[in-house]
Short mmCIF file of C-alpha atoms in Angstrom, two decimals:
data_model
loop_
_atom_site.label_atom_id
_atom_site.label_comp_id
_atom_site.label_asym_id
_atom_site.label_seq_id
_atom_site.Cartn_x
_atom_site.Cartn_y
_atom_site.Cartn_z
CA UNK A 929 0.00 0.00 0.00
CA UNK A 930 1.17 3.24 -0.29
CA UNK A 931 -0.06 6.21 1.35
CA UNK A 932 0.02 10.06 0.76
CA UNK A 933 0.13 12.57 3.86
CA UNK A 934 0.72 16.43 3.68
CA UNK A 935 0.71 19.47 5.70
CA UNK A 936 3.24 22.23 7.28
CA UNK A 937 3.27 20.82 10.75
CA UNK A 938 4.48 23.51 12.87
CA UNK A 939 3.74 23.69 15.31
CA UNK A 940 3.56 20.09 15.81
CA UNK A 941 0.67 19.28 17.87
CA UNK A 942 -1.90 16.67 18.63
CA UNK A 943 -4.23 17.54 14.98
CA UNK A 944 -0.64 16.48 13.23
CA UNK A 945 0.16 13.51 15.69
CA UNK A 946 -3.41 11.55 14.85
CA UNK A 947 -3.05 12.59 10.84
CA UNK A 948 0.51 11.05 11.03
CA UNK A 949 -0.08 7.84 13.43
CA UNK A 950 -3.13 7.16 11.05
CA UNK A 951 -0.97 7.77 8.09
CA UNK A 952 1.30 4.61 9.69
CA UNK A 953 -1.53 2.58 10.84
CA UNK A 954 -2.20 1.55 7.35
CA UNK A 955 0.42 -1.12 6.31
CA UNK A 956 2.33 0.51 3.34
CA UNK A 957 4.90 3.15 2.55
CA UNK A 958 4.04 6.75 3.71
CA UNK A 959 5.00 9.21 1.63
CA UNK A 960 4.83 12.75 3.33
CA UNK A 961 4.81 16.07 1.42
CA UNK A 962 6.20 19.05 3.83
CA UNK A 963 5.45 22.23 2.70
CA UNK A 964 8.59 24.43 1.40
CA UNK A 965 9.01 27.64 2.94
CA UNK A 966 7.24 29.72 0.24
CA UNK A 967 4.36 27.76 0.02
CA UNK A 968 3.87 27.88 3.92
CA UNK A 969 4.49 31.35 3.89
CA UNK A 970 1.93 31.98 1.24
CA UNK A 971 -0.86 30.40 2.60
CA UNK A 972 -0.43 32.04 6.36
CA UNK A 973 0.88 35.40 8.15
CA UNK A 974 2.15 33.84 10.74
CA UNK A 975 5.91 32.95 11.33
CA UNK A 976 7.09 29.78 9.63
CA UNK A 977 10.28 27.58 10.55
CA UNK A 978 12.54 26.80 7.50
CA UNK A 979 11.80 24.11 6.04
CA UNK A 980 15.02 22.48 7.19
CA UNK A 981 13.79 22.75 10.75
CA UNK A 982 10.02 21.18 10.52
CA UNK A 983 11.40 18.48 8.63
CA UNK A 984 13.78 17.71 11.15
CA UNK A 985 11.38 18.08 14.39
CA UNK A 986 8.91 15.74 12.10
CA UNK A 987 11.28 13.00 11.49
CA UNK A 988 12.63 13.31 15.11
CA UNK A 989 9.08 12.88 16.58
CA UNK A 990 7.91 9.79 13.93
CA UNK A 991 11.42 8.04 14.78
CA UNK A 992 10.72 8.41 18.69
CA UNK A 993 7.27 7.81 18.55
CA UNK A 994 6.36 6.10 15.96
CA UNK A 995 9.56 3.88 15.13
CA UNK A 996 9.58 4.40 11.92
CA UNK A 997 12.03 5.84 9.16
CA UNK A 998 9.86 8.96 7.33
CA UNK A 999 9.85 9.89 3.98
CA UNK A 1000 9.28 13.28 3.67
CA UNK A 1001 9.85 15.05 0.27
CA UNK A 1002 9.20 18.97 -0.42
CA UNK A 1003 5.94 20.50 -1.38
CA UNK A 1004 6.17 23.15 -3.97
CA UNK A 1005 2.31 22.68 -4.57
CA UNK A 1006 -0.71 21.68 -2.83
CA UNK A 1007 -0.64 18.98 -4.73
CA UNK A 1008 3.02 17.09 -5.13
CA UNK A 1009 3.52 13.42 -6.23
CA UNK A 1010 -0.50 12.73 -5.69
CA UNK A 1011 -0.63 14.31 -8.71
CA UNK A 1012 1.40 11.53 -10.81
CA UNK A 1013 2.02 8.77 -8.40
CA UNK A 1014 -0.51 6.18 -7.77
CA UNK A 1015 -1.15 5.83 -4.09
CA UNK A 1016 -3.99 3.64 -2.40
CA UNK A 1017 -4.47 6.53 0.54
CA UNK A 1018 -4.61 10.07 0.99
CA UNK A 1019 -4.94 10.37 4.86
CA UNK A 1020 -6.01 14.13 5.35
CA UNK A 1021 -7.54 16.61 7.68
CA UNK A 1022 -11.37 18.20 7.99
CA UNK A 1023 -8.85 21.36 6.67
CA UNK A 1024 -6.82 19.42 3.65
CA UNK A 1025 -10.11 17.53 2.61
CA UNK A 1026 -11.16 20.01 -0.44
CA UNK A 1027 -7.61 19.19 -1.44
CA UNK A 1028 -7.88 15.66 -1.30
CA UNK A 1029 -10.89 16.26 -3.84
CA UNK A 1030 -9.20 18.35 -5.59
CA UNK A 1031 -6.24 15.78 -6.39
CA UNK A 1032 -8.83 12.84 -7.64
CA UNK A 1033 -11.04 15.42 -10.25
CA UNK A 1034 -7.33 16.26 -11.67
CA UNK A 1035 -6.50 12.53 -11.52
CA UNK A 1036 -9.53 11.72 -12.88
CA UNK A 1037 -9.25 14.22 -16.06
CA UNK A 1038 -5.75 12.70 -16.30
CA UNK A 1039 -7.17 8.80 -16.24
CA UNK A 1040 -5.26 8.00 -13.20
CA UNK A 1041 -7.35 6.34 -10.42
CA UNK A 1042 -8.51 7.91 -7.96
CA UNK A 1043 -7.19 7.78 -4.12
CA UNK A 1044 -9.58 6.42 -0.77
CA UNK A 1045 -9.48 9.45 1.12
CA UNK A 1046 -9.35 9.02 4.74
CA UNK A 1047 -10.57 11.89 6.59
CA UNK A 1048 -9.48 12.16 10.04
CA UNK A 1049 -11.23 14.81 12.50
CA UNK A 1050 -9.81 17.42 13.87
CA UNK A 1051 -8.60 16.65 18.13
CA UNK A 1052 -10.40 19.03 19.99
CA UNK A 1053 -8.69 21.45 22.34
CA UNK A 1054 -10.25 21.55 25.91
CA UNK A 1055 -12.76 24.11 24.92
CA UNK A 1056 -14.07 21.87 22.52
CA UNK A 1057 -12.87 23.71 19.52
CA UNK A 1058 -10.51 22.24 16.95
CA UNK A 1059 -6.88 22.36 17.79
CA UNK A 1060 -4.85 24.65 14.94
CA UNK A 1061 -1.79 26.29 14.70
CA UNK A 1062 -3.18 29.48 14.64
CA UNK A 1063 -4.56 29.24 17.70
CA UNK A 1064 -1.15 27.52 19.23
CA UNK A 1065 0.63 30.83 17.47
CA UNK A 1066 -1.43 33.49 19.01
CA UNK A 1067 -0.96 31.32 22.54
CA UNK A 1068 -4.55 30.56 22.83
CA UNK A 1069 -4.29 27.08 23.64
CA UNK A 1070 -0.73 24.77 23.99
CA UNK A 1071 0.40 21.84 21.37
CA UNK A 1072 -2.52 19.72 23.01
CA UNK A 1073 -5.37 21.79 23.43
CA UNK A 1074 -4.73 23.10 27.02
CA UNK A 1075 -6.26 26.19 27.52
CA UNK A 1076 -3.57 28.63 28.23
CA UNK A 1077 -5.44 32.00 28.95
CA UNK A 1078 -2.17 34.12 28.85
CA UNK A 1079 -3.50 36.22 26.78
CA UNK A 1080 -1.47 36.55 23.07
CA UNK A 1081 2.00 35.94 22.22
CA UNK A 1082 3.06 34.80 26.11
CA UNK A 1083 3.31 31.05 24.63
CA UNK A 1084 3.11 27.52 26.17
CA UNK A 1085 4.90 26.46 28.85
CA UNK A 1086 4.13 22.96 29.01
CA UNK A 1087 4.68 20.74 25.61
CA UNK A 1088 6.26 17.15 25.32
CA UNK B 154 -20.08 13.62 -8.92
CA UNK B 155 -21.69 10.84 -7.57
CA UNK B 156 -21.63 10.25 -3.83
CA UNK B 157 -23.12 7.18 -2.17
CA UNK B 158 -23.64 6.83 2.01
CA UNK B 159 -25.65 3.53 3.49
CA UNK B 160 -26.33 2.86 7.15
CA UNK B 161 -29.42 2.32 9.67
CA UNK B 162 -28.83 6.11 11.04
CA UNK B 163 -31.17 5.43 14.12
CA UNK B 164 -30.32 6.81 16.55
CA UNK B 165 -28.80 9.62 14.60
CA UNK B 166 -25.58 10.25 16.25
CA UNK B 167 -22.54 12.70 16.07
CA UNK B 168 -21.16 9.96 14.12
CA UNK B 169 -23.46 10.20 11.17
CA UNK B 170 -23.91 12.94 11.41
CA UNK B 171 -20.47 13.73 10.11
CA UNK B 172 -20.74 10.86 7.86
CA UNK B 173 -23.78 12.95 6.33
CA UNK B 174 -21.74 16.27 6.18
CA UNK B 175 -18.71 14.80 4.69
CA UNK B 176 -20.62 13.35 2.04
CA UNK B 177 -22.99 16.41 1.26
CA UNK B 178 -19.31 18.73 1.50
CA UNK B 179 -18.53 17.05 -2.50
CA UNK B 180 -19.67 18.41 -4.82
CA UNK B 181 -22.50 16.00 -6.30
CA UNK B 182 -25.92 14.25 -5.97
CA UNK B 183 -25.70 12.27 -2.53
CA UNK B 184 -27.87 8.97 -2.48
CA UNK B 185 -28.54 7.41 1.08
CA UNK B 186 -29.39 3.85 1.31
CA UNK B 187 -31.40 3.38 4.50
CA UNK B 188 -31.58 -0.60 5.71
CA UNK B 189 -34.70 -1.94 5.35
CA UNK B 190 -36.22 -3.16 8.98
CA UNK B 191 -35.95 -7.21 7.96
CA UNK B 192 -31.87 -6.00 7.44
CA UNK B 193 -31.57 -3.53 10.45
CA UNK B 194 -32.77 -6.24 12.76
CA UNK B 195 -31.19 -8.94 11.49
CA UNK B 196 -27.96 -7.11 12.01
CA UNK B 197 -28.34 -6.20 15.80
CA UNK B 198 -30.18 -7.40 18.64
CA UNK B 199 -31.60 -4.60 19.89
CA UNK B 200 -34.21 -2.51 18.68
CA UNK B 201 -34.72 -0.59 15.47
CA UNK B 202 -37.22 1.86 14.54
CA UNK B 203 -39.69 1.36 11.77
CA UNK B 204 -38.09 2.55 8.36
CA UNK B 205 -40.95 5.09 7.68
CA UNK B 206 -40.01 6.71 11.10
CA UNK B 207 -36.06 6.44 10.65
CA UNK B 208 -36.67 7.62 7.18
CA UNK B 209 -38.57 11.10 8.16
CA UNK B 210 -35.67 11.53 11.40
CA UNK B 211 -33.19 11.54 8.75
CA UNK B 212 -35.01 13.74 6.18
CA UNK B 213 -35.46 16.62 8.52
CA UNK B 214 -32.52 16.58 10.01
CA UNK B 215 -30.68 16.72 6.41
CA UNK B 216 -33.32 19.55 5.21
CA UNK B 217 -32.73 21.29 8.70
CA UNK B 218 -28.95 21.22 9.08
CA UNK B 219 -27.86 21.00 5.84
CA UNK B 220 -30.84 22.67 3.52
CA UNK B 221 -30.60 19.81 1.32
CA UNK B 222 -33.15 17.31 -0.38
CA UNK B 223 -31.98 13.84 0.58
CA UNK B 224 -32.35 11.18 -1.81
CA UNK B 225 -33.28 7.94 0.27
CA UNK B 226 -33.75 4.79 -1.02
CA UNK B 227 -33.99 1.47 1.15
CA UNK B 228 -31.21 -1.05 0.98
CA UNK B 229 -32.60 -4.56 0.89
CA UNK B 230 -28.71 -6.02 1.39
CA UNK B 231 -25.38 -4.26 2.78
CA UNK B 232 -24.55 -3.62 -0.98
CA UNK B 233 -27.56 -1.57 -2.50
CA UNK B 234 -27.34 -0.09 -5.62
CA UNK B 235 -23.29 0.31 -5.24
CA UNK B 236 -22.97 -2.84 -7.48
CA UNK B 237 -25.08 -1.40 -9.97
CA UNK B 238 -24.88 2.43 -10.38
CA UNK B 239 -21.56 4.23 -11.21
CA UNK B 240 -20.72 6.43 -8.02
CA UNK B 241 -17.95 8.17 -7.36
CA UNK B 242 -17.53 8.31 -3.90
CA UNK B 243 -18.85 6.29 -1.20
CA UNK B 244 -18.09 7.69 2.31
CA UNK B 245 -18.20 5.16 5.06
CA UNK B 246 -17.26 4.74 8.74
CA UNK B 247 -14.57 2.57 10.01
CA UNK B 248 -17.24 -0.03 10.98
CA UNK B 249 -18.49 -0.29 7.09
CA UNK B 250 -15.31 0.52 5.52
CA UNK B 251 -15.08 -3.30 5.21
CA UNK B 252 -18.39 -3.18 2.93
CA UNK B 253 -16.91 -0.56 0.45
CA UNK B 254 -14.17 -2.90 0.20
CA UNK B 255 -16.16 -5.77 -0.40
CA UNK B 256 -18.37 -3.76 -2.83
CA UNK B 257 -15.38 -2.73 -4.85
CA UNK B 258 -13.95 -6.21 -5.40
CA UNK B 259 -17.55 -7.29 -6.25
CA UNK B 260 -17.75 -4.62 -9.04
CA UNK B 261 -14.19 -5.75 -10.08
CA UNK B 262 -15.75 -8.95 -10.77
CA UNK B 263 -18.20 -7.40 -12.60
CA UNK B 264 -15.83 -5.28 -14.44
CA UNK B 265 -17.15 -1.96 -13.55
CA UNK B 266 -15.21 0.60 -12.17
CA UNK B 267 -14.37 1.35 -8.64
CA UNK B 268 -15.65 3.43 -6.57
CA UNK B 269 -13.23 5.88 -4.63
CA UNK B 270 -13.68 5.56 -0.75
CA UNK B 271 -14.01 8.14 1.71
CA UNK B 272 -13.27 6.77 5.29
CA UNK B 273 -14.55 9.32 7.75
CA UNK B 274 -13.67 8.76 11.45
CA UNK B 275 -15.51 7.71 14.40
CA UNK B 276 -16.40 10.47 16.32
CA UNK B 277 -15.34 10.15 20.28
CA UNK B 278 -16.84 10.27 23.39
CA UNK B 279 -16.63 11.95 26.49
CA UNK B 280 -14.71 8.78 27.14
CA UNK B 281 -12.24 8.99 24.43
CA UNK B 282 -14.31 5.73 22.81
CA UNK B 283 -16.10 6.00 19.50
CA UNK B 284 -19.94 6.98 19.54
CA UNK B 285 -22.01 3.87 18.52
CA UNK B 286 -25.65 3.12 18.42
CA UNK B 287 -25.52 0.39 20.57
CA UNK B 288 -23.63 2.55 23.42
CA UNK B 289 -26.21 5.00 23.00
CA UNK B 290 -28.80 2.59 23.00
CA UNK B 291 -27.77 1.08 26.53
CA UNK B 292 -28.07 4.20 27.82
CA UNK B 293 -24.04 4.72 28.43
CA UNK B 294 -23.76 7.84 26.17
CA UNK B 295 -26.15 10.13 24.65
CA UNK B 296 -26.49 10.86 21.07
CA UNK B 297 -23.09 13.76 21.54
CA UNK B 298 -21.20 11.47 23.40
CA UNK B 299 -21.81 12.59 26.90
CA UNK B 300 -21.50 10.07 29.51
CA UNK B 301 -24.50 9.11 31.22
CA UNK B 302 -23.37 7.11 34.08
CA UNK B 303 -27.16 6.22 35.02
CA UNK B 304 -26.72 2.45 34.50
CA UNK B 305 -28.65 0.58 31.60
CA UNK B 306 -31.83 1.41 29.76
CA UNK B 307 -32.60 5.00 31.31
CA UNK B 308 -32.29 6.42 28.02
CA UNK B 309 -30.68 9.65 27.90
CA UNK B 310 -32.22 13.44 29.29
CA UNK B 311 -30.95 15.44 26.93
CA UNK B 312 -30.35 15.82 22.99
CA UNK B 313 -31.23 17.69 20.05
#
């Protein structure tokens, strides 16, 4: 089997952690496309790590955690090798899901066959709402939902 | 696009209910195969609702929460007109993801085309378990996942 994941994953937090352990669940190769720096600057206003720095906090935490060797290859588009590989899953987000539909109607006008998505939901923080960086950024909440009522900008001071 | 969902939906759940949005979010004509009471009961021990009644709880809440018209037709076997009709999607749980496998080797068979799979997570529980019928129906959890704690069969105080 092989299996697609993508995403900028910074900060890494417990939205990331179920994509990627559900990525490994299924028994294949898992191919994951990490944003380069211009596309994850593009899409947000927020700081973003180099690239060389997510990918290595990535493969540190699926190593550790997961015991597993990653694959991770550079996004230049939302789109990457789903585009002309044939994989049997694309394991995405509520947030990444139009993209996953995306990638099977351009598939599909290209003849390829299309991917089984598998959606997973979003972890809720303790509030009940979703989990995003965004909200980790603007210290809102920490890496796994805890409500951190600092106000902005103060940051976590609990993460593992 | 064309988007096929199946299940007994009763009671209606957080579960299905994001089964139901995920499969209304593509872009496309949604068909719903409701079981038929001979295959809801056969399937479970405990009880089902009368398809008539299960049929109109499903209707309004689709009209209501998601201002569409559902197309519902009654599903006499697990397999429904997914053997037949050329759908492009069908978006399952992780409890029928088993039957959209089974349903695309059947149409392999048959030589028609596959049907790309949407596998939309359980939602959890106040418990961190996955919301199920049968845990709602023993009066554990209500239909959100709350824990009930009043012991078997008390049915739950609240929903909506």
């Amino acid at each position: 089997m092989k299996v697609a994941v993508g995403g900028t994953f910074q900060p890494l937090h417990d939205g990331h952690k179920l994509l990627l352990r559900t990525a490994y669940e299924i028994d294949g190769q898992v191919d994951i496309g990490l944003t380069s720096d211009e596309m994850a600057r593009h899409a947000r206003i927020r700081n973003v790590e180099p690239y060389a720095m997510r990918e290595q906090r990535l493969r540190e935490w699926i190593e550790k955690k997961l015991g597993k060797k990653p694959h991770i290859t550079k996004l230049e588009d939302p789109y990457g090798t789903a585009l002309t590989e044939d994989y049997d899953y694309i394991v995405v987000s509520p947030e990444t899901y139009p993209t996953a539909l995306k990638i099977n109607e351009l598939r599909k006008e290209k003849g390829l066959k299309l991917i089984t998505i598998v959606r997973v939901n979003y972890v809720l923080a303790e509030d009940g709402k979703p989990i995003s960086s965004t909200r980790i950024d603007s210290g809102e909440i920490d890496t796994h939902g805890n409500l951190l009522r600092k106000g902005k900008h103060e940051g976590s001071g609990r993460d593992q």
